[in-house]
């Protein structure tokens, strides 16, 4: 046997001859042809194939790559194979199966090959082609899909995370990150990948899919890799780019909506409430405050959230919306978070600022309408009637006096409403309208109340409908100047030295009508007067005597809960 033409090389493509005449050329039986054949063997190509070699005369096997446990590798058309095989392999496709019959003059001729191939033997090679490549081959890239918007492609020094299926040209899978549901994570340009794959990944966008075909000399070459990748194997990678970033990347902020009339922006130390959707760069959702129907609440710039979010929350208006891209070194780094966020993941947040405040904030009041005439303004102890709408800062209406039959009423200073609302109701004229912003520490605080969320800033739209000036706490009636002296003589209108309820009531009403005195507002006048009379009528005989009035004055020194 010619040592330059070992038995392993005896695999050729045949052209048919006929009848009983001696074979003058190879005979090729293409008994299995794949449906798709992107490439055919040409002269100077390298091939990798499995074969069984038998004698045409009796079918006896003389050689087999299967028995050796490895495929045969050679170059075609340069005399490294017997001539019949050099011809028989031409035009063959990967995964094609051929039966190549080689006449003696295109095989080992009249000499044969040692003790294995007798002289003038017709040889039959059953061939399965596994691989084709050429030293001039380059990495082949075919884009399967690409996002419409691609602002950035992978480049050297970037860190990438991708899924892939790895297969041989025969479609045999040697590895898959899809099946393990894990990405392959690595830096580009640092020699951590085979050269051909690294070349194929360059320029990929997040969400892009590619098929990358890597020739053996840009893959694992003559050594192969483990039991799965044989020597001189062309590798096919179907890749989905999941994520990419550069260690030098900073926060990326895109403002998507800014409300009109933004007069204040968030700063370090503010407390903010916001909604968000959190996704990876491929759009996969990992968290959402909207799904929980609850805002995320935190202080800004104090380390309560990831560093990138702490930076991104600064300089925003109430109602503003932003898209924020946070690289992993400003998020959860190489470790990620349990099964929720993979290591080295870029995070994308779409945020909507609901409201914010500072613990030092006071109640903000803006007068939207004030009547020309304003003779009296509301103050402590006054009884008022007012209309209101109570909303969150995003405009969500919580409560309204319009939901009831009549406007709301309260006495200022009686702790009947939240402190911030009472502050906003002070100093108003009848007919005046205001917008009042109440921070949570002036409202319902961290716990909220009813439909009011925790730590919510409230917006009140107020209109004062009615104002009745009040009296100090604990009093039913006050003089608006010096009272009559002596008081009993003024009360005893008919001079009979006794004051029954009717006479007492007429006296009090007269003082109110003449602007000399004031009853407690918000209560029925006759009821107040009856209580005042009962307090003075010590012996309960239905009339007040001068002695009873004097005793009360002597005991209390001041008129409290009575004249």
Coordinates of C-alpha atoms in Angstrom, one line a residue:
X1 CA 0.0 0.0 0.0
X2 CA 1.3 3.5 -0.9
X3 CA 2.0 5.2 2.5
X4 CA 1.0 8.6 0.9
X5 CA -2.4 7.1 0.1
X6 CA -3.5 5.4 3.3
X7 CA -6.7 3.4 3.4
X8 CA -8.5 6.2 5.2
X9 CA -8.3 8.2 2.1
X10 CA -10.2 5.8 -0.1
X11 CA -13.5 7.7 -0.3
X12 CA -14.5 9.1 -3.7
X13 CA -17.4 10.4 -5.7
X14 CA -18.3 8.3 -8.7
X15 CA -19.5 8.8 -12.2
X16 CA -21.4 5.9 -13.6
X17 CA -20.3 3.4 -16.4
X18 CA -22.4 0.7 -17.8
X19 CA -22.9 -2.9 -18.6
X20 CA -20.5 -5.8 -18.3
X21 CA -17.6 -3.8 -19.7
X22 CA -14.7 -3.2 -17.3
X23 CA -14.9 0.0 -15.2
X24 CA -13.1 2.9 -16.9
X25 CA -14.1 5.5 -14.3
X26 CA -15.5 5.8 -10.8
X27 CA -19.2 5.0 -10.2
X28 CA -21.0 7.2 -7.7
X29 CA -24.3 6.2 -6.1
X30 CA -25.7 9.3 -4.3
X31 CA -28.2 7.3 -2.2
X32 CA -28.8 10.1 0.3
X33 CA -28.8 13.7 -0.6
X34 CA -29.8 16.4 2.0
X35 CA -32.5 18.8 1.1
X36 CA -30.3 21.8 1.6
X37 CA -26.8 21.9 0.3
X38 CA -25.2 25.3 0.9
X39 CA -21.7 24.1 -0.2
X40 CA -20.2 21.3 -2.3
X41 CA -16.7 19.9 -2.1
X42 CA -14.2 21.5 -4.5
X43 CA -10.6 20.9 -5.3
X44 CA -8.3 22.0 -2.4
X45 CA -11.1 21.8 0.2
X46 CA -10.5 19.9 3.3
X47 CA -13.1 17.3 4.2
X48 CA -13.9 15.2 7.3
X49 CA -15.9 12.0 6.7
X50 CA -16.8 8.6 7.9
X51 CA -16.4 5.6 5.6
X52 CA -16.5 1.8 5.2
X53 CA -14.3 0.3 2.5
X54 CA -15.2 -3.1 0.9
X55 CA -14.2 -5.2 -2.0
X56 CA -16.5 -5.1 -5.0
X57 CA -16.0 -8.8 -5.7
X58 CA -17.2 -10.2 -2.4
X59 CA -18.2 -7.3 -0.1
X60 CA -15.5 -8.1 2.4
X61 CA -14.5 -5.0 4.5
X62 CA -10.9 -4.0 4.3
X63 CA -11.0 -0.7 6.2
X64 CA -13.4 1.5 8.3
X65 CA -13.1 4.9 10.0
X66 CA -16.0 3.7 12.3
X67 CA -13.8 0.9 13.6
X68 CA -11.0 3.3 14.4
X69 CA -13.4 5.5 16.3
X70 CA -12.6 8.8 14.4
X71 CA -13.5 10.4 11.2
X72 CA -11.0 10.7 8.3
X73 CA -9.6 14.1 7.4
X74 CA -7.9 15.1 4.2
X75 CA -7.5 17.6 1.4
X76 CA -9.2 16.9 -1.9
X77 CA -7.6 17.2 -5.3
X78 CA -4.0 17.5 -4.4
X79 CA -3.0 13.8 -4.6
X80 CA -3.3 13.0 -1.0
X81 CA -6.0 10.5 -1.7
X82 CA -6.2 7.8 -4.4
X83 CA -7.3 9.4 -7.6
X84 CA -10.7 7.7 -7.5
X85 CA -11.5 9.2 -4.1
X86 CA -10.2 12.6 -5.1
X87 CA -12.7 12.5 -7.9
X88 CA -15.5 10.8 -6.0
X89 CA -15.7 13.4 -3.2
X90 CA -16.0 16.4 -5.5
X91 CA -19.5 18.0 -5.4
X92 CA -20.4 16.2 -2.2
X93 CA -22.6 18.0 0.4
X94 CA -22.3 17.8 4.2
X95 CA -24.6 14.9 5.4
X96 CA -24.6 13.4 2.0
X97 CA -24.0 9.7 1.7
X98 CA -22.4 8.2 -1.3
X99 CA -21.3 4.8 -2.5
X100 CA -18.2 5.2 -4.6
X101 CA -16.9 2.4 -6.7
X102 CA -13.3 2.8 -7.8
X103 CA -11.6 0.8 -10.6
X104 CA -8.1 -0.5 -10.0
X105 CA -6.3 2.0 -12.2
X106 CA -7.8 4.8 -10.1
X107 CA -7.0 2.9 -6.8
X108 CA -4.0 0.7 -6.1
X109 CA -3.7 -0.7 -9.6
X110 CA -1.9 -4.0 -10.4
X111 CA 0.4 -3.7 -7.4
X112 CA -2.3 -3.5 -4.7
X113 CA -1.4 -2.3 -1.2
X114 CA 0.6 -4.5 1.0
X115 CA -1.3 -7.5 2.3
X116 CA -4.6 -5.6 2.5
X117 CA -5.5 -4.7 -1.0
X118 CA -4.9 -7.4 -3.7
X119 CA -3.7 -6.3 -7.1
X120 CA -6.4 -5.2 -9.6
X121 CA -9.0 -4.8 -6.9
X122 CA -12.2 -2.9 -7.5
X123 CA -12.9 -0.9 -4.3
X124 CA -16.2 0.3 -2.9
X125 CA -16.3 3.2 -0.4
X126 CA -19.5 4.0 1.6
X127 CA -19.0 7.6 2.6
X128 CA -20.8 10.0 5.0
X129 CA -19.5 13.6 4.6
X130 CA -19.3 15.4 8.0
X131 CA -17.5 18.7 7.2
X132 CA -16.0 20.9 4.5
X133 CA -13.7 23.8 4.9
X134 CA -11.0 25.7 3.0
X135 CA -7.9 27.6 4.3
X136 CA -9.4 30.7 2.6
X137 CA -12.6 30.4 4.5
X138 CA -13.8 33.3 6.7
X139 CA -16.3 33.5 9.5
X140 CA -19.8 33.4 8.0
X141 CA -22.5 35.6 9.6
X142 CA -26.1 35.4 8.8
X143 CA -28.5 37.7 10.6
X144 CA -31.8 36.0 11.5
X145 CA -33.5 39.0 13.1
X146 CA -32.5 42.4 14.4
X147 CA -34.4 45.0 16.4
X148 CA -35.6 48.0 14.5
X149 CA -33.9 50.3 16.9
X150 CA -30.3 49.4 17.5
X151 CA -28.2 52.2 19.0
X152 CA -25.3 50.1 20.0
X153 CA -23.4 47.0 18.8
X154 CA -21.0 44.8 20.7
X155 CA -17.4 45.9 20.5
X156 CA -14.0 44.8 21.9
X157 CA -13.8 45.3 25.7
X158 CA -17.6 45.0 26.0
X159 CA -19.1 42.5 28.4
X160 CA -21.8 40.4 26.7
X161 CA -24.4 37.9 27.8
X162 CA -25.9 35.7 25.2
X163 CA -27.8 32.5 24.6
X164 CA -26.6 30.0 22.0
X165 CA -27.0 26.6 20.4
X166 CA -23.8 25.1 19.2
X167 CA -23.8 22.4 16.6
X168 CA -21.6 20.7 14.0
X169 CA -22.3 21.0 10.3
X170 CA -24.2 17.8 10.6
X171 CA -26.6 19.4 13.0
X172 CA -25.4 17.5 16.0
X173 CA -25.6 19.7 19.0
X174 CA -22.5 19.9 21.2
X175 CA -23.7 22.6 23.6
X176 CA -26.7 24.8 24.4
X177 CA -27.3 27.6 26.8
X178 CA -31.0 27.6 25.9
X179 CA -31.4 24.1 27.5
X180 CA -29.7 25.2 30.7
X181 CA -31.6 28.5 30.7
X182 CA -28.4 30.4 31.4
X183 CA -26.6 32.9 29.4
X184 CA -22.9 32.7 28.5
X185 CA -21.2 35.7 30.0
X186 CA -17.8 37.0 28.9
X187 CA -15.7 40.0 27.8
X188 CA -14.9 40.5 24.2
X189 CA -11.3 41.1 23.0
X190 CA -9.6 39.3 25.9
X191 CA -9.1 35.9 24.3
X192 CA -11.7 34.2 26.4
X193 CA -13.6 32.9 23.3
X194 CA -12.5 31.1 20.1
X195 CA -11.5 33.6 17.5
X196 CA -14.2 32.9 15.1
X197 CA -17.1 33.2 17.6
X198 CA -15.6 36.5 19.0
X199 CA -15.5 37.9 15.5
X200 CA -19.1 36.8 14.9
X201 CA -20.4 38.5 18.0
X202 CA -18.9 41.9 17.2
X203 CA -21.5 44.4 16.1
X204 CA -24.5 42.5 17.5
X205 CA -27.3 44.4 19.1
X206 CA -29.3 43.3 22.1
X207 CA -32.1 41.2 20.8
X208 CA -30.3 40.4 17.6
X209 CA -30.2 36.7 16.4
X210 CA -27.3 35.4 14.2
X211 CA -26.0 32.2 12.8
X212 CA -22.2 32.2 13.0
X213 CA -20.3 29.6 11.1
X214 CA -16.7 29.2 12.3
X215 CA -14.1 27.2 10.3
X216 CA -12.0 24.8 12.3
X217 CA -8.8 26.9 12.2
X218 CA -10.7 29.7 13.9
X219 CA -12.3 27.3 16.4
X220 CA -10.6 24.3 18.1
X221 CA -8.5 23.2 15.2
X222 CA -6.7 19.9 15.1
X223 CA -7.2 19.2 18.8
X224 CA -11.0 19.5 19.0
X225 CA -12.5 20.1 22.4
X226 CA -13.5 17.3 24.7
X227 CA -15.6 14.5 23.5
X228 CA -18.2 16.7 21.9
X229 CA -16.2 18.6 19.3
X230 CA -14.0 16.5 17.1
X231 CA -10.7 17.7 15.5
X232 CA -11.0 20.0 12.5
X233 CA -14.7 20.6 13.1
X234 CA -16.6 23.6 11.6
X235 CA -18.8 25.0 14.3
X236 CA -22.3 26.6 13.9
X237 CA -23.6 28.9 16.6
X238 CA -27.1 30.2 16.7
X239 CA -26.8 33.2 19.0
X240 CA -29.3 35.5 20.7
X241 CA -27.6 38.6 22.2
X242 CA -29.3 39.2 25.6
X243 CA -27.2 41.9 27.2
X244 CA -24.1 44.0 26.6
X245 CA -22.3 46.8 28.4
X246 CA -18.9 48.3 28.9
X247 CA -17.2 48.7 32.3
X248 CA -16.8 52.4 31.5
X249 CA -20.5 52.8 30.9
X250 CA -22.4 55.4 33.1
X251 CA -26.1 55.7 33.7
X252 CA -28.2 56.4 30.6
X253 CA -31.3 58.6 31.1
X254 CA -33.9 59.3 28.5
X255 CA -36.7 61.8 29.4
X256 CA -39.9 60.5 27.9
X257 CA -42.4 63.0 29.4
X258 CA -42.1 66.2 31.4
X259 CA -45.2 67.9 32.7
X260 CA -45.8 71.6 32.1
X261 CA -45.1 74.1 34.8
X262 CA -42.4 72.2 36.7
X263 CA -41.2 74.5 39.4
X264 CA -39.4 72.1 41.6
X265 CA -37.1 69.1 41.0
X266 CA -35.9 66.3 43.3
X267 CA -32.7 66.7 45.2
X268 CA -30.7 64.5 47.7
X269 CA -32.6 64.1 50.9
X270 CA -36.1 64.2 49.3
X271 CA -38.5 61.4 49.8
X272 CA -40.0 60.2 46.5
X273 CA -42.9 57.9 45.5
X274 CA -42.7 56.4 42.0
X275 CA -44.0 53.7 39.8
X276 CA -41.7 51.6 37.6
X277 CA -41.4 48.7 35.3
X278 CA -38.0 46.9 35.5
X279 CA -36.8 44.9 32.5
X280 CA -33.6 43.5 31.1
X281 CA -32.3 44.8 27.8
X282 CA -34.1 42.1 25.9
X283 CA -37.4 43.4 27.3
X284 CA -38.0 40.6 29.8
X285 CA -39.8 42.0 32.8
X286 CA -38.3 41.2 36.2
X287 CA -40.3 43.5 38.5
X288 CA -43.2 46.1 38.4
X289 CA -44.7 48.3 41.0
X290 CA -47.7 48.6 38.7
X291 CA -48.4 44.9 39.1
X292 CA -48.4 45.3 42.9
X293 CA -50.5 48.5 42.6
X294 CA -48.2 50.2 45.1
X295 CA -45.6 52.8 44.5
X296 CA -42.0 52.3 45.5
X297 CA -41.1 54.9 48.2
X298 CA -37.6 55.9 49.2
X299 CA -35.3 58.7 50.2
X300 CA -33.0 59.9 47.4
X301 CA -29.2 59.8 47.6
X302 CA -29.0 58.0 50.9
X303 CA -28.2 54.5 49.7
X304 CA -31.6 52.9 50.1
X305 CA -31.7 51.9 46.4
X306 CA -29.0 50.7 43.9
X307 CA -26.5 53.4 43.2
X308 CA -27.7 54.0 39.6
X309 CA -31.3 54.5 40.7
X310 CA -30.1 56.9 43.5
X311 CA -28.5 59.0 40.7
X312 CA -31.4 58.7 38.3
X313 CA -33.9 59.9 40.8
X314 CA -32.3 63.3 41.1
X315 CA -33.5 66.3 39.2
X316 CA -37.0 65.0 38.4
X317 CA -40.4 66.8 38.5
X318 CA -43.6 65.4 39.8
X319 CA -45.3 63.6 36.9
X320 CA -42.1 63.2 34.9
X321 CA -41.4 59.9 33.1
X322 CA -38.0 58.6 32.3
X323 CA -36.3 55.5 30.8
X324 CA -33.2 54.6 32.7
X325 CA -30.5 52.1 31.7
X326 CA -28.3 51.1 34.6
X327 CA -25.1 49.0 33.9
X328 CA -24.4 46.2 36.4
X329 CA -21.6 48.0 38.2
X330 CA -24.2 50.6 39.2
X331 CA -26.8 47.9 39.9
X332 CA -26.4 44.4 41.4
X333 CA -23.0 43.7 39.9
X334 CA -21.6 40.2 39.1
X335 CA -23.7 38.4 41.7
X336 CA -27.1 39.6 40.7
X337 CA -30.1 38.8 43.0
X338 CA -31.0 35.2 43.6
X339 CA -33.1 33.8 40.9
X340 CA -34.5 37.2 40.0
X341 CA -31.6 39.2 38.4
X342 CA -28.7 37.4 36.8
X343 CA -25.1 38.4 37.5
X344 CA -23.8 41.2 35.4
X345 CA -27.3 42.2 34.1
X346 CA -28.0 45.6 32.6
X347 CA -31.3 46.9 34.1
X348 CA -33.8 49.1 32.3
X349 CA -36.4 51.0 34.3
X350 CA -39.3 53.0 33.1
X351 CA -40.2 55.3 36.0
X352 CA -43.1 57.7 36.7
X353 CA -42.7 60.2 39.5
X354 CA -46.0 60.3 41.5
X355 CA -44.8 62.8 44.1
X356 CA -41.9 63.8 46.3
X357 CA -41.3 66.0 49.3
X358 CA -38.7 66.9 51.9
X359 CA -39.1 66.3 55.6
X360 CA -38.6 70.0 56.1
X361 CA -41.4 71.0 53.7
X362 CA -44.2 73.2 55.0
X363 CA -47.7 73.5 53.5
X364 CA -47.7 75.3 50.2
X365 CA -50.6 77.7 49.4
X366 CA -51.4 79.3 46.1
X367 CA -54.3 81.7 45.8
X368 CA -56.1 81.1 42.5
X369 CA -59.0 83.6 43.1
X370 CA -59.6 86.3 45.7
X371 CA -62.7 88.5 45.8
X372 CA -62.3 92.2 45.6
X373 CA -64.0 92.7 49.0
X374 CA -62.6 90.8 51.9
X375 CA -63.8 92.2 55.2
X376 CA -63.0 89.2 57.3
X377 CA -60.7 86.2 57.0
X378 CA -60.8 82.8 58.7
X379 CA -58.9 82.1 61.8
X380 CA -58.8 79.8 64.9
X381 CA -62.3 79.2 66.5
X382 CA -64.1 80.3 63.3
X383 CA -66.8 78.2 61.9
X384 CA -66.4 77.7 58.1
X385 CA -68.2 76.0 55.3
X386 CA -66.0 75.1 52.3
X387 CA -65.8 73.1 49.1
X388 CA -62.8 70.9 48.3
X389 CA -61.3 68.4 46.0
X390 CA -58.5 66.2 47.4
X391 CA -56.2 64.6 44.9
X392 CA -52.8 62.9 44.7
X393 CA -50.1 64.9 42.8
X394 CA -50.6 62.8 39.7
X395 CA -54.2 64.1 39.5
X396 CA -55.9 61.0 40.9
X397 CA -59.0 62.3 42.8
X398 CA -59.4 60.8 46.3
X399 CA -62.3 62.8 47.9
X400 CA -64.5 65.7 47.0
X401 CA -67.2 67.7 48.8
X402 CA -69.1 67.4 45.5
X403 CA -69.7 63.8 46.4
X404 CA -72.0 64.9 49.3
X405 CA -75.2 66.9 49.5
X406 CA -73.6 70.0 50.9
X407 CA -70.1 71.6 51.4
X408 CA -68.0 70.5 54.4
X409 CA -68.0 72.4 57.6
X410 CA -65.5 72.6 60.5
X411 CA -64.4 74.8 63.3
X412 CA -60.8 75.9 62.9
X413 CA -58.6 74.9 65.7
X414 CA -60.9 72.1 66.8
X415 CA -58.6 69.3 65.4
X416 CA -61.4 68.1 63.1
X417 CA -59.3 68.0 59.9
X418 CA -55.6 67.2 59.1
X419 CA -53.2 69.8 60.2
X420 CA -52.1 70.7 56.7
X421 CA -55.7 71.3 55.5
X422 CA -56.4 73.5 58.5
X423 CA -53.3 75.5 57.7
X424 CA -54.5 75.9 54.2
X425 CA -58.0 77.1 55.3
X426 CA -56.7 79.9 57.5
X427 CA -56.7 83.5 56.3
X428 CA -59.3 82.9 53.6
X429 CA -62.1 85.3 52.6
X430 CA -65.5 84.0 51.6
X431 CA -65.4 83.3 47.9
X432 CA -61.6 82.8 47.9
X433 CA -60.1 79.8 46.1
X434 CA -56.8 78.1 46.8
X435 CA -54.6 75.2 45.8
X436 CA -52.9 73.8 48.9
X437 CA -50.1 71.2 48.7
X438 CA -49.8 69.2 51.9
X439 CA -46.7 67.0 52.6
X440 CA -47.4 63.7 54.3
X441 CA -46.0 64.8 57.7
X442 CA -48.8 67.5 57.7
X443 CA -51.3 64.9 56.4
X444 CA -51.6 61.2 57.0
X445 CA -47.9 60.4 57.3
X446 CA -46.2 57.1 56.6
X447 CA -49.2 54.9 57.3
X448 CA -51.7 56.7 55.0
X449 CA -55.4 56.5 55.7
X450 CA -58.3 55.0 53.8
X451 CA -57.6 55.7 50.1
X452 CA -54.7 57.9 50.9
X453 CA -51.4 55.9 50.2
X454 CA -48.5 55.8 52.6
X455 CA -46.3 59.0 52.6
X456 CA -48.6 60.6 50.0
X457 CA -48.4 64.4 49.2
X458 CA -52.0 65.7 48.9
X459 CA -53.3 68.5 46.7
X460 CA -56.4 70.3 47.9
X461 CA -58.5 72.7 45.7
X462 CA -60.4 74.8 48.2
X463 CA -63.2 77.4 48.1
X464 CA -64.5 79.2 51.2
X465 CA -68.3 79.3 51.0
X466 CA -69.3 80.7 54.4
X467 CA -67.5 82.1 57.4
X468 CA -68.9 82.6 60.9
X469 CA -66.5 84.2 63.3
X470 CA -65.9 82.1 66.4
X471 CA -65.4 82.3 70.1
X472 CA -62.6 80.9 72.1
X473 CA -62.6 77.2 73.0
X474 CA -64.9 76.6 76.0
X475 CA -67.0 79.8 75.5
X476 CA -70.6 80.0 74.2
X477 CA -70.7 83.8 73.9
X478 CA -68.2 86.6 73.9
X479 CA -68.5 90.4 74.1
X480 CA -66.9 92.3 71.2
X481 CA -66.0 95.1 73.4
X482 CA -66.9 96.1 76.9
X483 CA -70.1 94.6 78.1
X484 CA -72.9 96.6 79.9
X485 CA -72.2 97.7 83.4
X486 CA -74.1 96.8 85.5
X487 CA -74.9 93.7 83.5
X488 CA -78.0 92.6 85.4
X489 CA -79.8 95.9 84.9
X490 CA -79.2 95.7 81.1
X491 CA -80.6 92.2 81.1
X492 CA -83.7 93.2 83.1
X493 CA -85.3 94.9 80.3
X494 CA -88.7 95.5 82.1
X495 CA -87.0 96.3 85.4
X496 CA -88.9 93.7 87.5
X497 CA -85.6 92.4 89.1
X498 CA -85.9 89.0 87.5
X499 CA -84.9 87.7 84.0
X500 CA -86.9 84.8 82.6
X501 CA -85.7 82.8 79.6
X502 CA -87.6 84.8 77.1
X503 CA -86.2 88.1 78.4
X504 CA -82.7 86.6 78.5
X505 CA -83.0 85.3 75.0
X506 CA -84.2 88.7 73.7
X507 CA -81.2 90.4 75.4
X508 CA -78.6 88.0 73.8
X509 CA -80.1 88.2 70.3
X510 CA -80.1 92.0 70.6
X511 CA -76.4 92.0 71.5
X512 CA -75.6 89.8 68.5
X513 CA -77.7 91.9 66.1
X514 CA -76.0 95.2 67.3
X515 CA -72.6 93.6 66.8
X516 CA -71.8 93.9 70.5
X517 CA -71.5 90.1 71.1
X518 CA -71.0 86.8 69.3
X519 CA -72.5 83.3 69.9
X520 CA -70.4 80.2 69.2
X521 CA -70.9 79.5 65.5
X522 CA -71.9 76.2 64.0
X523 CA -74.5 75.6 66.7
X524 CA -78.3 76.3 66.9
X525 CA -78.5 79.8 68.6
X526 CA -81.6 79.1 70.8
X527 CA -80.0 75.9 72.1
X528 CA -76.8 77.8 73.1
X529 CA -78.9 80.5 74.8
X530 CA -80.9 77.9 76.7
X531 CA -77.7 76.3 78.0
X532 CA -76.4 79.7 79.1
X533 CA -79.7 80.5 80.9
X534 CA -79.7 77.1 82.7
X535 CA -76.1 77.8 84.0
X536 CA -77.2 81.1 85.5
X537 CA -80.5 79.9 86.9
X538 CA -79.0 78.3 90.0
X539 CA -82.1 77.4 91.9
X540 CA -83.9 76.2 88.7
X541 CA -87.0 78.4 89.3
X542 CA -87.1 79.5 85.6
X543 CA -85.6 83.0 86.2
X544 CA -82.3 84.6 86.9
X545 CA -82.0 86.9 89.9
X546 CA -79.3 89.5 90.4
X547 CA -77.9 87.4 93.3
X548 CA -77.5 84.4 91.1
X549 CA -75.6 86.3 88.4
X550 CA -73.4 87.9 91.0
X551 CA -72.5 84.6 92.5
X552 CA -71.5 83.2 89.2
X553 CA -69.3 86.2 88.5
X554 CA -67.7 86.0 91.9
X555 CA -67.0 82.3 91.4
X556 CA -65.4 82.4 88.0
X557 CA -64.4 86.0 87.5
X558 CA -64.9 85.6 83.8
X559 CA -67.9 84.7 81.7
X560 CA -67.1 81.2 80.6
X561 CA -69.7 78.9 79.0
X562 CA -72.2 81.7 80.0
X563 CA -72.5 85.5 80.2

